[in-house]
Structure formats: structure tokens, C-alpha cells
Amino acid sequence: VELARAETLPAAWYHEPSCYARERERIFAREWLLVGHESQLPQAGDAMAETLAGWPVLLVRGADGEVRGFHNVCRHRAGPLLWDGSERCRVLRCKYHGWVYELDGRLRSAPDFGDAEDFDPARFSLHPLRVAAWRGLLFANLDPEARPLEAALAPFARAAAQVPLEAARLEARASHELACNWKTYVENYLEGYHVPYLHPALHSEIDVKGYRVEVGDGYALHFAPPRPSVREPVYEGFWAWLAPNAAINVYASGMSVERMLPTGPETMRIEYLFFFRAAGESAAAEREAALAMCARVTDEDRRICEAVQRNLRAGVYRSGRLSPRHENGVFAFQERVRAALGASA
Ligand code: FES
Ligand SMILES: [Fe+2]
């Protein structure tokens, strides 16, 4: 199917638990997922845990400097090694009955366990995941068979070669809970069609006639030329969506890394990491302004996505059509989802 004839995904895919279950297995357990930035784990023993589409995971920097990833699931009775968040630790000690794992995942000891027969601790290491870094960003993959990160990211890496991703430091974070399916929000991110109606402040800065989205293999880029009257455009830069659920938004003052994390069939969380270039007094005001603007635009998007979600679930809408002028990014995303889930979904 081509874009000019394309229909949107069926409405049921945005709320049925069976569809979400398939996405967890076929998208989130197979693709490289952006999980954070190396500067969040500066030292040996620094660890962070979170839940990626229902998969509890942890990342930890070992004594050898390597960042490793594991399922945050103890081999005894499935307790968590870490609570969600970050901490510094010397070993990974299960929160439930205190089993101790080395930072490389091997089971060191099972305190006060008793005389178990045929119990070989070497067979009870934590389940590993793959972790790889690209230009300071950390990615994880649950699939041992997945192609290497460099191969998956190669087309995007070429598109971003000139973008100064290392020029800014991690300074702030924010998260937003949304009552919508993760795809509802990703699709909203992937088009500028809604800007004039939903984001008045943003609309006053950019020339919507020149707005376009360019789709690449595993990514999409927004091009939003500033209106000629705007002297110092806040929004000019490099805004990229990275399949399946991340975005990297680079502006004059710094960048934000945005993750769109499903937390259930009809709920999700957006996690932002904010990076800024300048430090000091004058930068503080600029930083506050950038954070406030991001919060405002996110809130405008949240409101519409939650309303769309209610309408997708209500029952009258089955599917619609996509704008050939504006929704090529949405189309590319929906084609990926179709391919991942298969025709049976
Ligand atoms: S579940 Fe981890 S020690 Fe029991
Ligand atoms: Fe928006």
C-alpha cells in the first residue's frame, strides 16, 4: 500500500490487551530501545532500574567499567534486585530474601538458604539483556538474536552525523503520565499537521507551509523552518524520531531525549532527559524557559492524545485516512507496526 491510498491502523489496536501483548513480544522484546545516557551511570556500581513495556530491567556499571543489563528479576522467586530508579551498589542484593549477585550477574550467595540438593549457583545467574552505547546514549535489547545496535542505527547515525549530540550536559528530567496508547502519542509526534490548531506558541514561530517530515530507515526527521520575522527561533534544530519509541530533539540551547513508554494497553509515560550547553546565571533563565515551553507543548499534546484515545475506544471510529502532504511519518510508523504484528493482528 502507498501513502496516497493508506488507511490508518484499526482502532481496536489502540486498546485491545491482546494487541498490546503482541507488541510487547514483537516490538519491545525485539528492538533496540533507548534507555538513557552514559552520564547517568558515571561510576562502578551505579545502577538504574525501570520497566520497559512491562519488562522490568536494570542497567549497572561493573567494576571493569562496562555497563551491563539484566532483567530485574531474581532467580529465586522473582523478586526485584533494585527498586525502579537509580542507586549505587556494590553487589545486586535481591530486595525479597537477600540473594546476592555480582555486578556481572553471577549469583554469589543465597544467604541462609539451607541444604538444597542439586543446587548449582552457577546456573542461577541473572537473565542478561544486551546493552550498547552510541554517542553517549544507552540502548538495550531483550533479544539475544537481534542485529547489533550499530547495524540497526546506521541510517540514523548517518543522518545525525553533523548534529552536536555531545555538546550539552544532562541537567534535568521530567516525566508525564498519559491516559493513551503509546502509538497514539508516537503518531502525534510524527506529524506537524496539528501544530496550527494545537500549539499556538509553537505555531507563532514556525512557517507551517515549509513544514515537512522526512522518513528514513528506522527514523523520521522534522523540518520546521522558522518564520522570517522570528529573530532567535527556539525551535530550530534537529528533531528526530527513532523507532520504535524515542525522539531526540536538538535546539540551539541544548537537547531533549524523549522516550514514549507504554505502561499498559491504554496508558503510557513520557520520560524526558534535558541537556543544556551553557552553564551559569544567564543560562538558568534560558533553561527555565525551555523547560516551561516543553511542559506546555507536552500538555497540549497530552490533552489531544487522551481525547483521541477515548474516541478510538468509543466504538464509532474503525479507521481513517492519512494526509499525503503531512502524515508520511505516521504512515511509515504504522507500516512498521503492521509488519511487526503480522496480518493476523
Ligand atoms: S526472590 Fe530474590 S531472594 Fe527470594
Ligand atoms: Fe504536538
Tab-separated table of C-alpha atoms and ligand atoms in Angstrom:
chain	number	residue	atom	x	y	z
A	1	VAL	CA	0.000	0.000	0.000
A	2	GLU	CA	1.190	3.504	-0.677
A	3	LEU	CA	0.545	6.591	1.398
A	4	ALA	CA	-1.982	8.130	-1.022
A	5	ARG	CA	-4.254	5.122	-0.509
A	6	ALA	CA	-3.327	4.205	3.043
A	7	GLU	CA	-5.823	3.622	5.795
A	8	THR	CA	-4.912	4.082	9.427
A	9	LEU	CA	-4.462	1.162	11.796
A	10	PRO	CA	-7.699	-0.356	13.131
A	11	ALA	CA	-8.990	1.446	16.214
A	12	ALA	CA	-9.003	-1.802	18.191
A	13	TRP	CA	-5.191	-1.911	18.034
A	14	TYR	CA	-5.141	1.113	20.332
A	15	HIS	CA	-6.925	-0.517	23.237
A	16	GLU	CA	-7.117	-4.304	22.981
A	17	PRO	CA	-4.966	-6.046	25.603
A	18	SER	CA	-4.158	-8.830	23.124
A	19	CYS	CA	-2.668	-6.294	20.728
A	20	TYR	CA	-0.545	-4.781	23.483
A	21	ALA	CA	0.626	-8.268	24.476
A	22	ARG	CA	1.752	-8.870	20.888
A	23	GLU	CA	3.540	-5.525	20.764
A	24	ARG	CA	5.412	-6.367	23.969
A	25	GLU	CA	6.681	-9.584	22.373
A	26	ARG	CA	7.201	-8.491	18.793
A	27	ILE	CA	8.331	-4.894	19.142
A	28	PHE	CA	9.590	-4.154	22.646
A	29	ALA	CA	11.264	-7.533	23.212
A	30	ARG	CA	12.993	-7.403	19.819
A	31	GLU	CA	14.085	-3.873	19.032
A	32	TRP	CA	16.870	-1.706	20.401
A	33	LEU	CA	15.279	0.636	22.945
A	34	LEU	CA	16.747	3.904	24.107
A	35	VAL	CA	17.160	3.644	27.885
A	36	GLY	CA	19.227	6.634	28.917
A	37	HIS	CA	22.592	8.324	28.848
A	38	GLU	CA	26.016	7.129	29.963
A	39	SER	CA	26.374	10.102	32.274
A	40	GLN	CA	23.590	8.656	34.434
A	41	LEU	CA	25.969	5.844	35.417
A	42	PRO	CA	29.326	7.568	35.936
A	43	GLN	CA	30.920	5.092	38.372
A	44	ALA	CA	31.271	1.381	39.031
A	45	GLY	CA	28.215	0.194	40.933
A	46	ASP	CA	25.933	2.910	39.559
A	47	ALA	CA	22.683	1.254	38.598
A	48	MET	CA	19.237	2.156	37.362
A	49	ALA	CA	16.050	0.147	37.030
A	50	GLU	CA	12.818	0.723	35.187
A	51	THR	CA	10.055	-1.106	33.367
A	52	LEU	CA	10.103	-1.125	29.561
A	53	ALA	CA	6.682	-2.062	28.195
A	54	GLY	CA	6.131	-4.386	31.127
A	55	TRP	CA	9.693	-5.794	31.116
A	56	PRO	CA	11.492	-4.903	34.366
A	57	VAL	CA	15.134	-4.235	33.538
A	58	LEU	CA	18.234	-2.868	35.224
A	59	LEU	CA	21.489	-1.417	33.972
A	60	VAL	CA	24.629	-1.395	36.093
A	61	ARG	CA	28.212	-0.300	35.542
A	62	GLY	CA	30.591	-3.055	36.591
A	63	ALA	CA	33.966	-2.781	38.326
A	64	ASP	CA	35.549	-3.144	34.873
A	65	GLY	CA	33.737	-0.021	33.645
A	66	GLU	CA	31.355	-1.932	31.393
A	67	VAL	CA	27.619	-1.161	31.518
A	68	ARG	CA	25.585	-4.385	31.603
A	69	GLY	CA	21.882	-5.006	31.540
A	70	PHE	CA	19.752	-7.645	33.242
A	71	HIS	CA	16.134	-8.453	33.734
A	72	ASN	CA	15.339	-7.055	37.175
A	73	VAL	CA	14.002	-10.434	38.240
A	74	CYS	CA	15.626	-12.631	40.871
A	75	ARG	CA	16.139	-16.296	40.021
A	76	HIS	CA	14.785	-17.382	43.420
A	77	ARG	CA	11.153	-16.263	43.450
A	78	ALA	CA	11.197	-13.341	41.031
A	79	GLY	CA	11.898	-10.523	43.461
A	80	PRO	CA	13.405	-7.237	42.228
A	81	LEU	CA	17.116	-6.584	42.600
A	82	LEU	CA	16.536	-2.838	42.521
A	83	TRP	CA	13.523	-0.662	43.009
A	84	ASP	CA	12.732	1.441	39.943
A	85	GLY	CA	15.013	4.485	39.986
A	86	SER	CA	18.743	4.729	40.476
A	87	GLU	CA	21.142	3.771	43.233
A	88	ARG	CA	24.782	2.948	43.791
A	89	CYS	CA	25.537	-0.589	44.912
A	90	ARG	CA	28.488	-2.930	45.450
A	91	VAL	CA	26.506	-6.024	44.623
A	92	LEU	CA	22.955	-6.633	43.454
A	93	ARG	CA	21.084	-7.816	46.523
A	94	CYS	CA	17.551	-9.011	45.997
A	95	LYS	CA	15.014	-6.912	47.907
A	96	TYR	CA	12.977	-10.012	48.847
A	97	HIS	CA	15.221	-12.629	50.541
A	98	GLY	CA	18.633	-11.117	50.017
A	99	TRP	CA	20.233	-13.309	47.356
A	100	VAL	CA	23.444	-11.616	46.259
A	101	TYR	CA	24.525	-11.271	42.637
A	102	GLU	CA	27.783	-9.854	41.351
A	103	LEU	CA	27.572	-6.736	39.163
A	104	ASP	CA	28.182	-9.064	36.195
A	105	GLY	CA	25.044	-11.056	37.053
A	106	ARG	CA	26.552	-14.184	38.630
A	107	LEU	CA	24.897	-15.459	41.795
A	108	ARG	CA	27.401	-15.090	44.629
A	109	SER	CA	25.393	-16.361	47.553
A	110	ALA	CA	21.958	-17.334	48.756
A	111	PRO	CA	22.122	-16.425	52.455
A	112	ASP	CA	20.542	-18.839	54.963
A	113	PHE	CA	19.108	-20.936	52.165
A	114	GLY	CA	19.693	-24.335	53.809
A	115	ASP	CA	20.870	-27.607	52.327
A	116	ALA	CA	19.345	-27.704	48.882
A	117	GLU	CA	20.174	-30.716	46.737
A	118	ASP	CA	21.345	-30.344	43.162
A	119	PHE	CA	21.562	-26.576	43.555
A	120	ASP	CA	24.317	-25.138	41.411
A	121	PRO	CA	24.548	-21.344	41.852
A	122	ALA	CA	26.357	-21.109	38.505
A	123	ARG	CA	23.049	-21.986	36.846
A	124	PHE	CA	21.202	-19.117	38.566
A	125	SER	CA	22.805	-16.019	37.076
A	126	LEU	CA	20.524	-13.101	36.297
A	127	HIS	CA	18.963	-13.193	32.842
A	128	PRO	CA	21.061	-10.805	30.749
A	129	LEU	CA	19.986	-8.247	28.177
A	130	ARG	CA	22.160	-6.604	25.603
A	131	VAL	CA	23.335	-3.066	26.212
A	132	ALA	CA	25.206	-0.844	23.781
A	133	ALA	CA	26.126	2.815	23.643
A	134	TRP	CA	26.002	5.204	20.713
A	135	ARG	CA	27.354	8.736	21.085
A	136	GLY	CA	26.681	8.706	24.812
A	137	LEU	CA	23.172	7.283	24.553
A	138	LEU	CA	22.487	3.866	26.058
A	139	PHE	CA	20.295	1.307	24.333
A	140	ALA	CA	19.074	-2.079	25.498
A	141	ASN	CA	17.735	-5.065	23.618
A	142	LEU	CA	15.958	-8.069	25.143
A	143	ASP	CA	16.547	-10.253	22.108
A	144	PRO	CA	19.830	-12.209	22.055
A	145	GLU	CA	19.360	-12.709	18.287
A	146	ALA	CA	18.876	-9.035	17.397
A	147	ARG	CA	21.304	-7.413	14.972
A	148	PRO	CA	23.973	-5.224	16.599
A	149	LEU	CA	23.000	-1.681	17.597
A	150	GLU	CA	25.409	-0.185	15.036
A	151	ALA	CA	23.605	-2.005	12.239
A	152	ALA	CA	20.152	-1.005	13.471
A	153	LEU	CA	21.189	2.630	13.918
A	154	ALA	CA	23.391	3.037	10.837
A	155	PRO	CA	20.938	5.022	8.676
A	156	PHE	CA	20.031	7.322	11.572
A	157	ALA	CA	23.683	7.677	12.580
A	158	ARG	CA	24.449	8.970	9.084
A	159	ALA	CA	21.577	11.460	9.235
A	160	ALA	CA	22.754	12.705	12.648
A	161	ALA	CA	26.474	12.769	11.868
A	162	GLN	CA	26.711	16.571	11.948
A	163	VAL	CA	24.414	17.055	14.931
A	164	PRO	CA	26.294	18.011	18.126
A	165	LEU	CA	24.775	15.444	20.474
A	166	GLU	CA	27.770	15.576	22.818
A	167	ALA	CA	27.796	19.354	23.216
A	168	ALA	CA	25.320	19.515	26.066
A	169	ARG	CA	25.176	18.094	29.581
A	170	LEU	CA	22.368	16.245	31.275
A	171	GLU	CA	20.792	18.791	33.627
A	172	ALA	CA	17.160	17.923	34.230
A	173	ARG	CA	14.474	15.342	33.707
A	174	ALA	CA	10.718	15.228	33.635
A	175	SER	CA	8.066	12.595	33.252
A	176	HIS	CA	4.414	12.740	32.288
A	177	GLU	CA	1.763	10.036	32.682
A	178	LEU	CA	-0.736	9.885	29.826
A	179	ALA	CA	-4.026	8.030	29.527
A	180	CYS	CA	-3.474	6.884	25.952
A	181	ASN	CA	-1.933	4.067	23.963
A	182	TRP	CA	1.745	4.619	23.193
A	183	LYS	CA	1.028	4.621	19.437
A	184	THR	CA	-1.458	7.471	19.828
A	185	TYR	CA	1.341	9.631	21.189
A	186	VAL	CA	4.051	8.436	18.770
A	187	GLU	CA	1.784	9.230	15.823
A	188	ASN	CA	1.119	12.673	17.238
A	189	TYR	CA	4.869	13.214	17.485
A	190	LEU	CA	5.297	12.158	13.855
A	191	GLU	CA	3.324	14.921	12.167
A	192	GLY	CA	3.284	18.708	12.141
A	193	TYR	CA	-0.237	18.803	10.692
A	194	HIS	CA	-1.701	19.604	14.110
A	195	VAL	CA	0.656	22.446	15.002
A	196	PRO	CA	-1.594	25.365	13.894
A	197	TYR	CA	-4.564	24.027	15.858
A	198	LEU	CA	-2.894	22.693	18.985
A	199	HIS	CA	0.290	24.646	19.657
A	200	PRO	CA	-0.289	28.405	19.227
A	201	ALA	CA	3.063	29.397	20.723
A	202	LEU	CA	4.967	26.979	18.537
A	203	HIS	CA	2.888	27.985	15.530
A	204	SER	CA	3.844	31.631	16.007
A	205	GLU	CA	7.498	30.697	15.475
A	206	ILE	CA	7.449	28.296	12.562
A	207	ASP	CA	6.369	28.534	8.956
A	208	VAL	CA	3.891	25.678	8.591
A	209	LYS	CA	3.900	25.911	4.801
A	210	GLY	CA	7.525	24.818	4.851
A	211	TYR	CA	6.968	22.084	7.425
A	212	ARG	CA	7.876	18.636	6.250
A	213	VAL	CA	8.773	15.250	7.643
A	214	GLU	CA	11.439	13.114	6.036
A	215	VAL	CA	11.274	9.381	6.628
A	216	GLY	CA	14.381	7.208	6.799
A	217	ASP	CA	15.063	3.597	7.705
A	218	GLY	CA	14.147	3.412	11.401
A	219	TYR	CA	13.826	7.142	11.926
A	220	ALA	CA	11.991	10.297	10.811
A	221	LEU	CA	13.150	13.914	10.795
A	222	HIS	CA	11.072	17.067	11.119
A	223	PHE	CA	11.983	20.173	9.174
A	224	ALA	CA	10.286	23.277	10.509
A	225	PRO	CA	11.686	26.486	9.083
A	226	PRO	CA	11.298	29.494	11.415
A	227	ARG	CA	9.121	32.388	10.267
A	228	PRO	CA	11.334	35.094	8.800
A	229	SER	CA	10.128	37.527	11.480
A	230	VAL	CA	11.472	35.374	14.334
A	231	ARG	CA	14.921	36.599	15.333
A	232	GLU	CA	16.014	33.855	17.703
A	233	PRO	CA	13.958	30.775	16.986
A	234	VAL	CA	13.709	28.443	19.985
A	235	TYR	CA	12.623	25.524	17.887
A	236	GLU	CA	15.032	25.498	15.037
A	237	GLY	CA	17.163	22.395	15.033
A	238	PHE	CA	17.084	18.674	14.586
A	239	TRP	CA	14.021	16.769	15.739
A	240	ALA	CA	14.220	13.090	15.144
A	241	TRP	CA	12.006	10.158	15.992
A	242	LEU	CA	13.889	6.939	16.482
A	243	ALA	CA	11.968	3.703	16.090
A	244	PRO	CA	10.167	2.385	17.944
A	245	ASN	CA	9.568	4.855	20.777
A	246	ALA	CA	12.178	7.577	21.215
A	247	ALA	CA	12.909	11.064	19.994
A	248	ILE	CA	15.975	13.276	20.057
A	249	ASN	CA	15.172	16.982	19.869
A	250	VAL	CA	18.198	19.238	19.408
A	251	TYR	CA	17.774	23.013	19.800
A	252	ALA	CA	20.096	25.996	19.909
A	253	SER	CA	20.353	25.809	23.709
A	254	GLY	CA	20.680	22.057	24.068
A	255	MET	CA	18.574	18.965	23.516
A	256	SER	CA	15.968	16.698	24.967
A	257	VAL	CA	15.830	12.945	24.706
A	258	GLU	CA	12.280	11.729	24.894
A	259	ARG	CA	11.048	8.187	25.477
A	260	MET	CA	7.450	7.112	24.897
A	261	LEU	CA	6.981	4.145	27.210
A	262	PRO	CA	3.827	2.044	27.228
A	263	THR	CA	2.668	1.134	30.722
A	264	GLY	CA	-0.417	-0.785	29.586
A	265	PRO	CA	-2.800	-1.011	26.621
A	266	GLU	CA	-4.194	2.469	27.270
A	267	THR	CA	-1.570	4.163	29.400
A	268	MET	CA	1.943	5.420	28.845
A	269	ARG	CA	4.644	7.587	30.327
A	270	ILE	CA	6.847	10.140	28.625
A	271	GLU	CA	10.337	10.413	30.057
A	272	TYR	CA	12.430	13.437	29.132
A	273	LEU	CA	16.115	13.967	29.724
A	274	PHE	CA	17.136	17.596	29.192
A	275	PHE	CA	20.640	18.548	28.151
A	276	PHE	CA	21.906	22.133	28.097
A	277	ARG	CA	25.029	23.671	26.660
A	278	ALA	CA	25.676	26.826	28.642
A	279	ALA	CA	26.119	26.910	32.401
A	280	GLY	CA	25.805	29.751	34.910
A	281	GLU	CA	23.358	32.527	35.735
A	282	SER	CA	22.272	33.695	32.302
A	283	ALA	CA	21.790	30.098	31.208
A	284	ALA	CA	19.428	29.421	34.118
A	285	ALA	CA	16.707	31.678	32.715
A	286	GLU	CA	17.052	30.151	29.257
A	287	ARG	CA	16.841	26.713	30.805
A	288	GLU	CA	13.679	27.555	32.745
A	289	ALA	CA	12.099	28.954	29.587
A	290	ALA	CA	12.957	25.831	27.599
A	291	LEU	CA	11.588	23.513	30.306
A	292	ALA	CA	8.410	25.582	30.603
A	293	MET	CA	7.865	25.565	26.845
A	294	CYS	CA	8.400	21.804	26.672
A	295	ALA	CA	5.952	21.255	29.538
A	296	ARG	CA	3.385	23.423	27.791
A	297	VAL	CA	3.661	21.690	24.410
A	298	THR	CA	3.606	18.274	26.080
A	299	ASP	CA	0.475	19.224	27.965
A	300	GLU	CA	-1.202	20.355	24.730
A	301	ASP	CA	-0.266	17.024	23.139
A	302	ARG	CA	-1.387	15.071	26.221
A	303	ARG	CA	-4.810	16.656	26.154
A	304	ILE	CA	-5.447	15.848	22.497
A	305	CYS	CA	-3.966	12.337	22.690
A	306	GLU	CA	-6.167	11.449	25.667
A	307	ALA	CA	-9.237	12.756	23.825
A	308	VAL	CA	-8.282	10.770	20.703
A	309	GLN	CA	-7.798	7.676	22.870
A	310	ARG	CA	-11.333	7.976	24.293
A	311	ASN	CA	-12.665	8.334	20.771
A	312	LEU	CA	-10.708	5.352	19.426
A	313	ARG	CA	-12.198	3.232	22.207
A	314	ALA	CA	-15.732	4.614	21.977
A	315	GLY	CA	-16.657	2.358	19.066
A	316	VAL	CA	-17.798	4.578	16.203
A	317	TYR	CA	-14.395	5.004	14.551
A	318	ARG	CA	-12.885	1.966	12.825
A	319	SER	CA	-10.162	3.540	10.712
A	320	GLY	CA	-9.424	6.704	8.727
A	321	ARG	CA	-7.150	8.094	6.023
A	322	LEU	CA	-3.708	9.674	6.177
A	323	SER	CA	-2.657	13.028	4.760
A	324	PRO	CA	-0.258	12.505	1.841
A	325	ARG	CA	1.095	16.001	2.492
A	326	HIS	CA	1.716	15.696	6.224
A	327	GLU	CA	1.396	12.159	7.502
A	328	ASN	CA	4.174	10.241	5.779
A	329	GLY	CA	5.864	9.778	9.154
A	330	VAL	CA	2.676	8.331	10.655
A	331	PHE	CA	2.366	6.057	7.642
A	332	ALA	CA	5.923	4.753	7.985
A	333	PHE	CA	5.324	4.060	11.683
A	334	GLN	CA	2.041	2.256	11.018
A	335	GLU	CA	3.700	0.135	8.330
A	336	ARG	CA	6.368	-0.895	10.848
A	337	VAL	CA	3.713	-1.828	13.397
A	338	ARG	CA	1.788	-3.829	10.778
A	339	ALA	CA	4.941	-5.653	9.732
A	340	ALA	CA	5.894	-6.422	13.329
A	341	LEU	CA	2.468	-7.695	14.364
A	342	GLY	CA	1.678	-9.515	11.162
A	343	ALA	CA	-1.582	-9.580	9.248
A	344	SER	CA	-3.221	-11.741	11.929
A	345	ALA	CA	-3.184	-8.954	14.497
B	1	FES	S1	13.136	-13.607	45.298
B	1	FES	FE1	15.157	-12.890	45.337
B	1	FES	S2	15.959	-13.731	47.118
B	1	FES	FE2	13.958	-14.501	47.043
B	2	FE	FE	2.287	18.272	19.155
